XYZ file of C-alpha atoms in Angstrom:
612
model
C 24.051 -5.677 -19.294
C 23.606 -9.982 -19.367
C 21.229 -11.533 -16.789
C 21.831 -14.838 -16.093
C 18.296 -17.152 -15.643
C 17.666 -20.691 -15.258
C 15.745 -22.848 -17.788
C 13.887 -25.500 -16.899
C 16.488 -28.048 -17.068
C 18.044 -25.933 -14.508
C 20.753 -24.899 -16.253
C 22.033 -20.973 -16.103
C 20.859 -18.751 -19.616
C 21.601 -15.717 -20.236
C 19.180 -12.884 -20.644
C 19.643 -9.538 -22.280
C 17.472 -7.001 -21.424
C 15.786 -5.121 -24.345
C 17.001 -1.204 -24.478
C 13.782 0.236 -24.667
C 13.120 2.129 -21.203
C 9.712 1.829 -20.812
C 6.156 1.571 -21.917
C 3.853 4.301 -22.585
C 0.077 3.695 -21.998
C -2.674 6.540 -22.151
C -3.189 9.503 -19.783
C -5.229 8.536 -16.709
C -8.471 9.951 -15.733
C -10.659 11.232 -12.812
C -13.573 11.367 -11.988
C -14.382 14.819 -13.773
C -12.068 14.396 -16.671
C -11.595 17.147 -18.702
C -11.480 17.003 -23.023
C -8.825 15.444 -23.574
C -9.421 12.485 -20.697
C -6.441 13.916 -18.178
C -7.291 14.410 -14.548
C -8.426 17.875 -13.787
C -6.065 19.856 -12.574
C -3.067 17.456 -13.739
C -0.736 18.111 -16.673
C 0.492 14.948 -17.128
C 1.286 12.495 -19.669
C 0.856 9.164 -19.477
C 3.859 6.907 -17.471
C 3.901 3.830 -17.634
C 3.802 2.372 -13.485
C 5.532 3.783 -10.213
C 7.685 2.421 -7.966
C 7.498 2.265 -3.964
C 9.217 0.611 -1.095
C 9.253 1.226 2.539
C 8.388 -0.099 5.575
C 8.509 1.840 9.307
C 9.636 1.542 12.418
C 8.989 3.432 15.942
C 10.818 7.240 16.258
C 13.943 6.694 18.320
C 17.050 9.258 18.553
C 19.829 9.611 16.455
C 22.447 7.802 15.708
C 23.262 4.161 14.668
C 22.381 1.382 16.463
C 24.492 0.285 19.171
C 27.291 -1.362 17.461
C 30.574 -3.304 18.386
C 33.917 -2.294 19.692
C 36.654 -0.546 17.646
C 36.411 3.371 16.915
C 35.658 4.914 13.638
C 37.436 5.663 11.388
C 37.514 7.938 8.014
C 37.357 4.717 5.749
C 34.503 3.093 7.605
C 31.774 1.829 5.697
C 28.158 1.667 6.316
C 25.679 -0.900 5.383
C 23.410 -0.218 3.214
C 19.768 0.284 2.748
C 17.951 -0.209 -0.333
C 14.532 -0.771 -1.250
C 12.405 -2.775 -3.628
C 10.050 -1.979 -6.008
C 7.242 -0.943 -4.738
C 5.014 -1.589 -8.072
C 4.834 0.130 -11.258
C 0.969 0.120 -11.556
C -1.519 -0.783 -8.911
C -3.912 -3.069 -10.147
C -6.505 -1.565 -12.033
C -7.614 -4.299 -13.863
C -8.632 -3.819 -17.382
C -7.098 -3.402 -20.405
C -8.295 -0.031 -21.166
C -7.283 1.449 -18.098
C -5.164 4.142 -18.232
C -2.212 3.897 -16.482
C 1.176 5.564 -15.541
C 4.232 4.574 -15.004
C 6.453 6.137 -12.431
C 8.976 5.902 -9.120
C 8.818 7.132 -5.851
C 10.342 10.222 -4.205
C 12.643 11.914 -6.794
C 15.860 13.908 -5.420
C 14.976 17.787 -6.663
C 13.295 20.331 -4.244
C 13.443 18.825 -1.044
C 16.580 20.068 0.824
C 14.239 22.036 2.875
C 12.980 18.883 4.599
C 15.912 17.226 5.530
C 18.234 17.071 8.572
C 20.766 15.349 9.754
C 21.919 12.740 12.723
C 24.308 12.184 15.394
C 27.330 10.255 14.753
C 27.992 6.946 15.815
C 30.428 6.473 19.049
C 30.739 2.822 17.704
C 31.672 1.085 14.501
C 29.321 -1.877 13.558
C 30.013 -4.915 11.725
C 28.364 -4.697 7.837
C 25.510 -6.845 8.070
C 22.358 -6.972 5.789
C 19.024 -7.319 7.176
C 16.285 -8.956 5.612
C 13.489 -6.522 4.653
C 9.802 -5.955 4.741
C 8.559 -7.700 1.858
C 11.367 -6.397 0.088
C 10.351 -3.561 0.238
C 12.764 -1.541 2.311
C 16.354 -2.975 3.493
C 18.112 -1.561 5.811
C 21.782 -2.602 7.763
C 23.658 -0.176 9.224
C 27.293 -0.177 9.766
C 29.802 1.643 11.981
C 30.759 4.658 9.687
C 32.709 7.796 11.052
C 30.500 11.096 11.723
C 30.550 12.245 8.753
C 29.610 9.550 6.593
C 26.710 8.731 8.698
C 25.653 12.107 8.783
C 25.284 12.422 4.997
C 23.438 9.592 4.651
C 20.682 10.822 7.430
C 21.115 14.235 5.543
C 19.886 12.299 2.088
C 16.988 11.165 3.703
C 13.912 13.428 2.511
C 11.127 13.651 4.961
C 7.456 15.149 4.674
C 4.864 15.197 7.126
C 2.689 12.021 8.147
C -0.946 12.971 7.814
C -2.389 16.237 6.449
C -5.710 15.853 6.856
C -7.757 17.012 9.586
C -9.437 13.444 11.016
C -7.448 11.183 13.346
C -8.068 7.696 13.866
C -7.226 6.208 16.975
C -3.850 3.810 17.902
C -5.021 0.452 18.325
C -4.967 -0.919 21.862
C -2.396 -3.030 23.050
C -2.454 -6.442 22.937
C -1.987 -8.550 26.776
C 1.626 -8.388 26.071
C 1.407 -4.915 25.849
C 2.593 -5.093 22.079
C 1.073 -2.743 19.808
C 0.757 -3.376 15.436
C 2.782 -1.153 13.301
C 1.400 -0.244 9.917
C 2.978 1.836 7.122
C 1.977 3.185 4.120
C 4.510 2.381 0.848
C 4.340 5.050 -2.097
C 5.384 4.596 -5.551
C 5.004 8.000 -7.654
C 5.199 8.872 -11.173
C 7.670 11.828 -10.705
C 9.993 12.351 -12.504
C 12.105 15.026 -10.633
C 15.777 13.720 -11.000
C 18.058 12.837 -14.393
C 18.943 9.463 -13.215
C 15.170 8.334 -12.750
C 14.624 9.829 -16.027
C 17.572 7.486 -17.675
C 15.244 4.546 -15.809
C 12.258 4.831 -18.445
C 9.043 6.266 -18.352
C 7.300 9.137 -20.004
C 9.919 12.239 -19.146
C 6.860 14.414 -19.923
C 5.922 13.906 -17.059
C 9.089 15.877 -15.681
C 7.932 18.468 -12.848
C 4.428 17.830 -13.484
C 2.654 17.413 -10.067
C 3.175 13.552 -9.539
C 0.657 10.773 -8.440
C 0.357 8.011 -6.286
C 0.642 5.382 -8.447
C 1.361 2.741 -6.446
C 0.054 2.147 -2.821
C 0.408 -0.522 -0.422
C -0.234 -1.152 3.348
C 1.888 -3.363 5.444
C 0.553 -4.173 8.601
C 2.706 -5.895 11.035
C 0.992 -7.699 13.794
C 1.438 -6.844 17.558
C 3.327 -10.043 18.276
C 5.423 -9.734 15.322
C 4.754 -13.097 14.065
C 3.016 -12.187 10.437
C 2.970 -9.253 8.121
C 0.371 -8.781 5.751
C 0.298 -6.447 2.739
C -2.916 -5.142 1.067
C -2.069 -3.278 -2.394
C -4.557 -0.894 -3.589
C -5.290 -0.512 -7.378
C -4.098 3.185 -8.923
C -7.908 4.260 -10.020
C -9.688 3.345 -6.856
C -12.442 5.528 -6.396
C -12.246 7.541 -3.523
C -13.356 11.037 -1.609
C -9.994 12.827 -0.766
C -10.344 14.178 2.500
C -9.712 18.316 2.792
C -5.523 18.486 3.325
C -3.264 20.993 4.124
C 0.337 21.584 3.291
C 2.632 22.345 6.424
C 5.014 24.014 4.129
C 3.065 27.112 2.392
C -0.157 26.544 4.642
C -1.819 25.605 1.325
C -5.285 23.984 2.104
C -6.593 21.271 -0.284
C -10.222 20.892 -0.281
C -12.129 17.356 0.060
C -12.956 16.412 -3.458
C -16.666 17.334 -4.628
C -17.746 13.254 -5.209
C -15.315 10.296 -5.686
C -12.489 10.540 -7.618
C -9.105 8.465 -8.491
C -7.002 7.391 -4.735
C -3.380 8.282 -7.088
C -4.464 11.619 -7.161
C -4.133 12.252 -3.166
C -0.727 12.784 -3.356
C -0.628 15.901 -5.099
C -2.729 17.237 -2.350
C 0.231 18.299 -0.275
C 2.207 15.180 -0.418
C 2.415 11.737 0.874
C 0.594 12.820 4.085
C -2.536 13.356 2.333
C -2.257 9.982 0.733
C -2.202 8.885 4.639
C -5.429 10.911 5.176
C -7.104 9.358 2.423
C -6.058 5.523 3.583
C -7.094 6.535 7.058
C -10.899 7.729 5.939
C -11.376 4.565 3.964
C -10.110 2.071 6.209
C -10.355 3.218 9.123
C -7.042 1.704 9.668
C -4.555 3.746 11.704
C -1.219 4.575 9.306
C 1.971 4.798 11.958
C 4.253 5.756 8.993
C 5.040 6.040 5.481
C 8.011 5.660 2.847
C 8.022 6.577 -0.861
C 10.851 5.563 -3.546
C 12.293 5.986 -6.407
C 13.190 3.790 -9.298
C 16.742 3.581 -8.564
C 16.266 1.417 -5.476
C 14.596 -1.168 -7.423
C 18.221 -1.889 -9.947
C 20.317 -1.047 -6.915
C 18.709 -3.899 -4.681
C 18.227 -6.107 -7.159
C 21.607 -5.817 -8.027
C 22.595 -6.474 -4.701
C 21.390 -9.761 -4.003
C 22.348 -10.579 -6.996
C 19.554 -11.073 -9.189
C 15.804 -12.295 -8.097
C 14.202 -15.332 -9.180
C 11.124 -14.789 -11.384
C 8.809 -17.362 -13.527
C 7.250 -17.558 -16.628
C 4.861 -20.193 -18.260
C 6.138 -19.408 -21.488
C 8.722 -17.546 -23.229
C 7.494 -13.861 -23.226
C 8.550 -10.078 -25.146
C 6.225 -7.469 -23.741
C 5.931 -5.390 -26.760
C 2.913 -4.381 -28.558
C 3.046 -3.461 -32.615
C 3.116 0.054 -32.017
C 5.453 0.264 -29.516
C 4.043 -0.333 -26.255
C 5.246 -2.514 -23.934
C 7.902 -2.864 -21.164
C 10.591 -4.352 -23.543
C 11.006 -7.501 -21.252
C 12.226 -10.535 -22.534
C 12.481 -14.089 -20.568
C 12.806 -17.537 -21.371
C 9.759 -19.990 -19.940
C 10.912 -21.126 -16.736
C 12.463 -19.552 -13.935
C 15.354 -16.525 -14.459
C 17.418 -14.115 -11.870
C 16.537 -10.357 -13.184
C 18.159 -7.445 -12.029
C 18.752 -4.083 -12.960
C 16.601 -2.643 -15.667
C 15.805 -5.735 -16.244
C 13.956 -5.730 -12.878
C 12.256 -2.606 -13.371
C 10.850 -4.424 -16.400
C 9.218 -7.019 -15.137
C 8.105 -4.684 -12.138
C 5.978 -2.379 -15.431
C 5.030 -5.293 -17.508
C 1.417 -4.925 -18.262
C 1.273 -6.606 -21.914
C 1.860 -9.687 -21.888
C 0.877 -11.028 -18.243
C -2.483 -12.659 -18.013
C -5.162 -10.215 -19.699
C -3.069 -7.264 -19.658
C -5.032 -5.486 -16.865
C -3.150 -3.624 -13.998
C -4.343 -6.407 -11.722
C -2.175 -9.214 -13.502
C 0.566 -6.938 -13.487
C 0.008 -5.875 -9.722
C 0.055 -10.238 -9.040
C 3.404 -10.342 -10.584
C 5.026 -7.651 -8.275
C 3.573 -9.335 -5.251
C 5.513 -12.872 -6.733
C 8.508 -10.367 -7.490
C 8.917 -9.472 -3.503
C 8.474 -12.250 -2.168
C 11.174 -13.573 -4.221
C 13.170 -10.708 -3.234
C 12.192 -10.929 1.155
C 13.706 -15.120 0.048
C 16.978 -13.527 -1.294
C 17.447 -11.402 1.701
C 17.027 -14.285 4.292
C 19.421 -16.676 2.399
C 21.902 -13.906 1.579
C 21.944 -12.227 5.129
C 25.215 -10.722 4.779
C 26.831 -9.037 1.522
C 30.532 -9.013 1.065
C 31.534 -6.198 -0.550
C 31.694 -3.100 1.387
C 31.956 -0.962 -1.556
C 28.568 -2.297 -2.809
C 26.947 -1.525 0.537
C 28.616 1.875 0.611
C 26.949 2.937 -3.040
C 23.737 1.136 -1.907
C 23.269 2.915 1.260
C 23.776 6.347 -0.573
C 21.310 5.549 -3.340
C 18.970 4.460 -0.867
C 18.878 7.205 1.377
C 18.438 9.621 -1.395
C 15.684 7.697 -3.223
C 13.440 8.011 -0.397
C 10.847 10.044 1.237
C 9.839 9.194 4.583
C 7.474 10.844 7.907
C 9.545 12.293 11.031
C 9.364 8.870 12.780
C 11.643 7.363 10.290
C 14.241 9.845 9.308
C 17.059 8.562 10.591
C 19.141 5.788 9.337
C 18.716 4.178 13.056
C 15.216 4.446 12.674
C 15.073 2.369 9.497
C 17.393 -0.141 10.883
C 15.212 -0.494 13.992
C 12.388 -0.827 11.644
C 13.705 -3.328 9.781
C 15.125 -5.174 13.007
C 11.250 -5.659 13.585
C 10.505 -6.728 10.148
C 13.180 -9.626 9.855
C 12.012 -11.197 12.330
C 8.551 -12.631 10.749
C 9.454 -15.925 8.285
C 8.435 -15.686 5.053
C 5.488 -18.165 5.201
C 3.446 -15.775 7.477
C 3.614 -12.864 4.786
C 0.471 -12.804 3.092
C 0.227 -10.224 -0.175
C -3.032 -9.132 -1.140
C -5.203 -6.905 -3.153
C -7.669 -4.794 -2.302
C -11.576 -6.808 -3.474
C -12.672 -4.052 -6.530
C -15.404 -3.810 -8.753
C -15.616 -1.838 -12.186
C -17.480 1.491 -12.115
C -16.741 2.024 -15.939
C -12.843 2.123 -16.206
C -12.703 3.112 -12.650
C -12.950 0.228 -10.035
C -14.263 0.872 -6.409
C -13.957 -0.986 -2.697
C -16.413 -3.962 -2.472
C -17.844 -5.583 0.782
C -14.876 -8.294 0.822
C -12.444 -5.276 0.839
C -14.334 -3.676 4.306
C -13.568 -7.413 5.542
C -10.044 -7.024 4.709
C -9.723 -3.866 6.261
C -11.134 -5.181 9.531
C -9.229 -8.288 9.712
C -6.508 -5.421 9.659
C -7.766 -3.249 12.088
C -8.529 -6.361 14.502
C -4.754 -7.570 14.396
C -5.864 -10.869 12.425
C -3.235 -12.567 9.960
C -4.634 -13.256 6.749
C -2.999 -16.079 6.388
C -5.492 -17.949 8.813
C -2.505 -18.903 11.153
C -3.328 -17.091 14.246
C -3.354 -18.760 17.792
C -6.472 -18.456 19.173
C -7.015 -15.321 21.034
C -9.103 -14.254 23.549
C -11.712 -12.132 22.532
C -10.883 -8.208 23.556
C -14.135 -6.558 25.010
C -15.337 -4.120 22.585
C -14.094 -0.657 23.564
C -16.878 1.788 24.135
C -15.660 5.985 22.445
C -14.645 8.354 25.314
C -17.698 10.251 24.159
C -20.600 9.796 26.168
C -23.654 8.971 24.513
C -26.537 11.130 24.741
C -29.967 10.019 25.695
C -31.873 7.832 23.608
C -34.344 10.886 22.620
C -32.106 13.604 22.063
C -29.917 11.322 19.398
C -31.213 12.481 15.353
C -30.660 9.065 13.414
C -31.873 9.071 9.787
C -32.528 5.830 8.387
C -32.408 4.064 4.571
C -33.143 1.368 3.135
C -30.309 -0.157 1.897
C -31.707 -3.898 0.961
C -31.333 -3.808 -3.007
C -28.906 -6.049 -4.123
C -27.594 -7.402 -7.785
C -30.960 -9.736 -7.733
C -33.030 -8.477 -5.623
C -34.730 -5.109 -5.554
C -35.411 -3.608 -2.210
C -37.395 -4.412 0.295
C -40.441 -2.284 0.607
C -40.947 -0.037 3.592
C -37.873 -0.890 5.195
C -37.051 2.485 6.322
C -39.939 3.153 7.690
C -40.783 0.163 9.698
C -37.095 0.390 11.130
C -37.918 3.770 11.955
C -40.922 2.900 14.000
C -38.843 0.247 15.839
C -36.193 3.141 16.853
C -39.007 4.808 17.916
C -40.598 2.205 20.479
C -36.845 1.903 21.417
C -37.107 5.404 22.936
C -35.398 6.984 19.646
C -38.240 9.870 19.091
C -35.720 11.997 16.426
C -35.503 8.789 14.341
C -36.720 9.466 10.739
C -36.773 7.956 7.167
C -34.977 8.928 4.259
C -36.871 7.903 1.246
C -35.352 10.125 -1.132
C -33.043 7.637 -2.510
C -32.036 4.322 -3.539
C -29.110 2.601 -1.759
C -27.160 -0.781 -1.549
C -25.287 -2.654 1.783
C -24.396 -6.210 2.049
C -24.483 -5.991 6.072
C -26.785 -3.264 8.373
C -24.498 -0.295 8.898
C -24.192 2.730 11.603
C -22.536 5.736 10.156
C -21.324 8.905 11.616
C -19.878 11.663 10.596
C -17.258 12.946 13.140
C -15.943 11.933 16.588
C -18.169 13.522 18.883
C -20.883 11.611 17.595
C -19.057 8.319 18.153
C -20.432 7.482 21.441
C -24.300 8.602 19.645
C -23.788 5.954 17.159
C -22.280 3.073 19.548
C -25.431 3.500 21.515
C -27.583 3.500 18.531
C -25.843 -0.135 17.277
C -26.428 -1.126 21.226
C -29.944 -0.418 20.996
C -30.413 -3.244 17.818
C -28.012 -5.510 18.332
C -26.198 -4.421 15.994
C -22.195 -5.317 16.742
C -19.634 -2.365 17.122
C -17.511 -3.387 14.385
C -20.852 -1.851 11.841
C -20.253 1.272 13.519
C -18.213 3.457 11.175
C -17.127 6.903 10.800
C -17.961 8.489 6.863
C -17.612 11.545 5.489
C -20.422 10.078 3.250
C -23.344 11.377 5.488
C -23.694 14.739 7.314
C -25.568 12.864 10.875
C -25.940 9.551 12.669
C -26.926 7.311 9.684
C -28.680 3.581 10.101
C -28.007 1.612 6.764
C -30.811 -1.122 6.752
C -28.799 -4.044 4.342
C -29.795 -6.925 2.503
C -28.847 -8.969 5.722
C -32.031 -7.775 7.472
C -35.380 -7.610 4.726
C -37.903 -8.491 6.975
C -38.839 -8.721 10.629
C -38.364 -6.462 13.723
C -35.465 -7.769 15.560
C -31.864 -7.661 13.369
C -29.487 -11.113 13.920
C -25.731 -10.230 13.418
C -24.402 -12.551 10.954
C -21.969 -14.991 11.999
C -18.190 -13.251 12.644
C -15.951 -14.344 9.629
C -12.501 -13.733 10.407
C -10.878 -15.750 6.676
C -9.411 -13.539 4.277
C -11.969 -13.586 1.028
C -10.525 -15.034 -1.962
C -11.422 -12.268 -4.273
C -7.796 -10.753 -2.130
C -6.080 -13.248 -4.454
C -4.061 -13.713 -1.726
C -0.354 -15.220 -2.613
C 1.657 -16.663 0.930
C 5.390 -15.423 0.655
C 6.924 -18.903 0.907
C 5.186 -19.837 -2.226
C 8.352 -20.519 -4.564
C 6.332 -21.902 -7.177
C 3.995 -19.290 -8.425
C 4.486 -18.530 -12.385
C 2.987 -15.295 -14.006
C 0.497 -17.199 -17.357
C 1.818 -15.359 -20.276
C -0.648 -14.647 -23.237
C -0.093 -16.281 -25.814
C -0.230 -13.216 -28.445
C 3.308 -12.190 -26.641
C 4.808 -15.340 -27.170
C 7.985 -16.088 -29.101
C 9.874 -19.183 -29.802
């Protein structure tokens, strides 16, 4: 199949894409690999990047949305829904990162967890709605009963959170408007022919799949901006204990930190939700996972999207490796294969690391949520027929979304922010070996978040909300245990001495008799802490914070320590009396954050996959 481009002289060229399905990169790790450097547990081979797209919207019955006059009929055609890309690869960032390569969802052994709608009294004129971040599209037409019912019926659904810990809906706003944020899958699977046919390493077929690719959209209360924060593939995380609704199969929490893409063969997607939850602290309203095929089938129904290159590029290594794609410098419409290309290309882009690859799927949809918005309604009912049906089976969605009236209410909700108030980040990592972990500036990405602030810097002013005390009632000052550390060592300093211990004292004058010092170990924190371990110790540790000064939004719930836990940080070394730094609400740079109105950005190819 031809793709037609556009040089830099703005005429049309044509672009063939190269045959070769996919790239094939080595098996990825964990944190206890085993000999041969594969994941404990995991059979897999190495893929080369998954795919995810989604987006949520709040449970509502059956049944299309309320549509125009005229009755069905049998030849009534819906409109579709289809899905971008969620990324091949999270970032990861270095070249010798493992990484796999893989798609959302899959269409074998799920029958048991679907079900079906109610028809539609109404037929609905075809009409294509702009989608989050193109990441999810969804229009629905008037279709007779039975149409409509198959495509609910196609729709896979799992459950939203396995894990045991909750974390609490944020409040409303004045307006009474509450944020919606959903968690977009990509996995490696490789359950179904037709993904096969798509690339990838078919190895990989029936092998317990992984979360390769995992982004958070947050939609803000007043529906004015959406931000997305992607998280790289071998984050190191603790995988909370999950259990599977279907067998009763219970997962235990990983022994130490090991790779986030593992989480999802932990039950399913729901334990990916778990995990998200217990790092962010970030309540997850829904989720969506799929496949590859929605990435050709919605680029191929816009009609190609625009993507740039500084120079002419052929991701192919010597021996082999490589996504086969092939572009002229300049700007070119991809679509197809050709799409899933450039969504996997890892050599070639910048230094080759996950990361660069990661930046040009961000560029890729918001080139995609442009096409929507200037393409608003698509002409061929056929098209939207054969869309909507590979759409609905490519994905995997929670109960809240398993209708396609849900999804089209979601997406209702999505359209309406403009491009230039979506803001695509990625998480703030740091290397631990191959691995890469959160840093400080990702905890202030998370609470920007949690807090309802656009990352784009745009906000109105708001009023400041009065911090909201737990439900659980504090006990008194004596009878609350706190252990306390000394976490003032940075990258240039070492630690203070006696920290610990003089903080200790303090608590103690304070009224906090059960205060004591751990000394048994050496720790790091960029900002004075308060963990806790579980929610009835929430209203403990708020009181605790109270006590110092210390500002609620340090007060955080960890499976990381086993009672009420004071983390002395570098921002208090000396002195008796801790001063809360100054509240920074900007989005830290190390986000690389890329505004979805930016129709200029151009991936940097390397020059050793050049070609003239």
């Amino acid at each position: 199949m031809t793709q037609s481009g556009v040089r830099e002289d703005g005429k049309r060229q044509s672009v063939r894409p190269e045959s070769d399905p996919g790239e094939k990169e080595p098996t990825t790790g964990s944190h206890s690999p085993d000999g041969d450097g594969t994941p404990a547990g995991d059979a897999k081979t190495p893929d080369d990047d998954g795919q995810s797209a989604g987006s949520a919207s709040p449970p509502d019955a059956d049944g299309p949305p309320a549509g125009s006059a005229s009755p069905p009929d049998a030849d009534s055609t819906p409109a579709g829904d289809a899905k971008i890309p969620d990324r091949d690869g999270l970032p990861t960032g270095r070249d010798d990162t493992p990484t796999r390569d893989g798609a959302a969802g899959g269409d074998g052994g799920e029958s048991g967890r679907r079900r079906g709608g109610r028809a539609p009294r109404r037929r609905r004129v075809l009409k294509w709605s702009a989608v989050v971040l193109a990441v999810l599209i969804l229009g629905t037409a008037g279709a007779g009963y039975l149409y409509y019912r198959q495509l609910n019926g196609n729709i896979k659904k799992d459950a939203l959170n396995l894990g045991d810990s909750k974390v609490a809906a944020p409040t409303p706003n004045a307006a009474g408007q509450t944020p919606l944020n959903i968690l977009l899958i990509g996995s490696d699977a490789r359950d179904s022919k037709e993904n096969q046919k798509l690339g990838g390493a078919r190895e990989t077929f029936g092998a317990t799949p992984l979360a390769d690719v995992q982004m958070l959209l947050h939609l803000s209360a007043d529906r004015t901006n959406m931000s997305v924060i992607s998280m790289p593939r071998d984050t190191l995380v603790k995988i909370p204990k999950c259990t599977d609704p279907d067998d009763g199969k219970v997962y235990r929490a990983t022994q130490g930190r090991t790779m986030t893409n593992q989480s999802l063969g932990h039950g399913g997607p729901g334990c990916a939700v778990a995990t998200w939850q217990e790092l962010t602290g970030i309540h997850i309203d829904h989720f969506i996972m799929v496949d590859f095929a929605g990435v050709v089938s919605m680029a191929d129904a816009v009609g190609g999207v625009p993507v740039c290159v500084d120079a002419n590029i052929h991701s192919r290594t010597s021996d082999g490796k490589g996504s086969g794609l092939r572009l002229e410098k300049g700007t070119s419409y991809i679509q197809g294969e050709q799409a899933l290309q450039w969504l996997r290309t890892r050599y070639g882009f910048e230094d080759g690391s996950d990361l660069a690859r990661s930046k040009a799927q961000h560029m890729y949809m918001n080139a995609m949520v442009r096409q929507l918005r200037d393409n608003m309604t698509l002409s061929s009912p056929n098209k939207l027929r054969r869309l909507a049906e590979e759409a609905t089976r490519a994905m995997t969605v929670d109960p809240g979304l398993d209708t396609v009236k849900k999804l089209y209410d979601l997406s209702d909700e999505l359209r309406k922010v403009e491009p230039k108030r979506i803001t695509m980040t990625t998480m703030p990592n740091r290397y631990v070996g191959a691995r890469v972990e959160p840093t400080e500036d990702a905890e202030q990405l998370f609470r920007l978040v949690r807090e309802d602030i656009a990352l784009d810097g745009k906000d109105k002013a708001k009023k400041q909300a009065a911090e909201q005390a737990s439900a659980d009632p504090a006990a008194p000052d004596d009878e609350i245990p706190v252990q306390v550390r000394n976490g003032t060592r940075t990258d240039t300093l070492a630690a203070a001495r006696g920290r610990a211990s003089t903080v200790t004292g303090l608590l103690k004058e304070e009224g906090f008799t059960q205060a004591v010092a751990d000394t048994t170990g050496s720790w790091s924190e960029d900002r004075t802490v308060v963990r806790y371990p579980s929610a009835d110790l929430e209203g403990d540790a708020q009181r605790l914070a109270e006590a110092l000064g210390i500002p609620s939004s340090s007060v955080k719930r960890s499976t990381d320590v086993s009672g009420i836990t004071l983390m002395v940080g570098a921002d208090w070394r000396e002195g008796t009396a801790y001063k809360a730094p100054e509240k920074n609400d900007k989005t830290p740079k190390s986000a690389e954050a890329l505004n979805g109105a930016d129709d200029q950005a151009c991936m940097h190819v390397s020059p050793a996959f050049t070609w003239d």
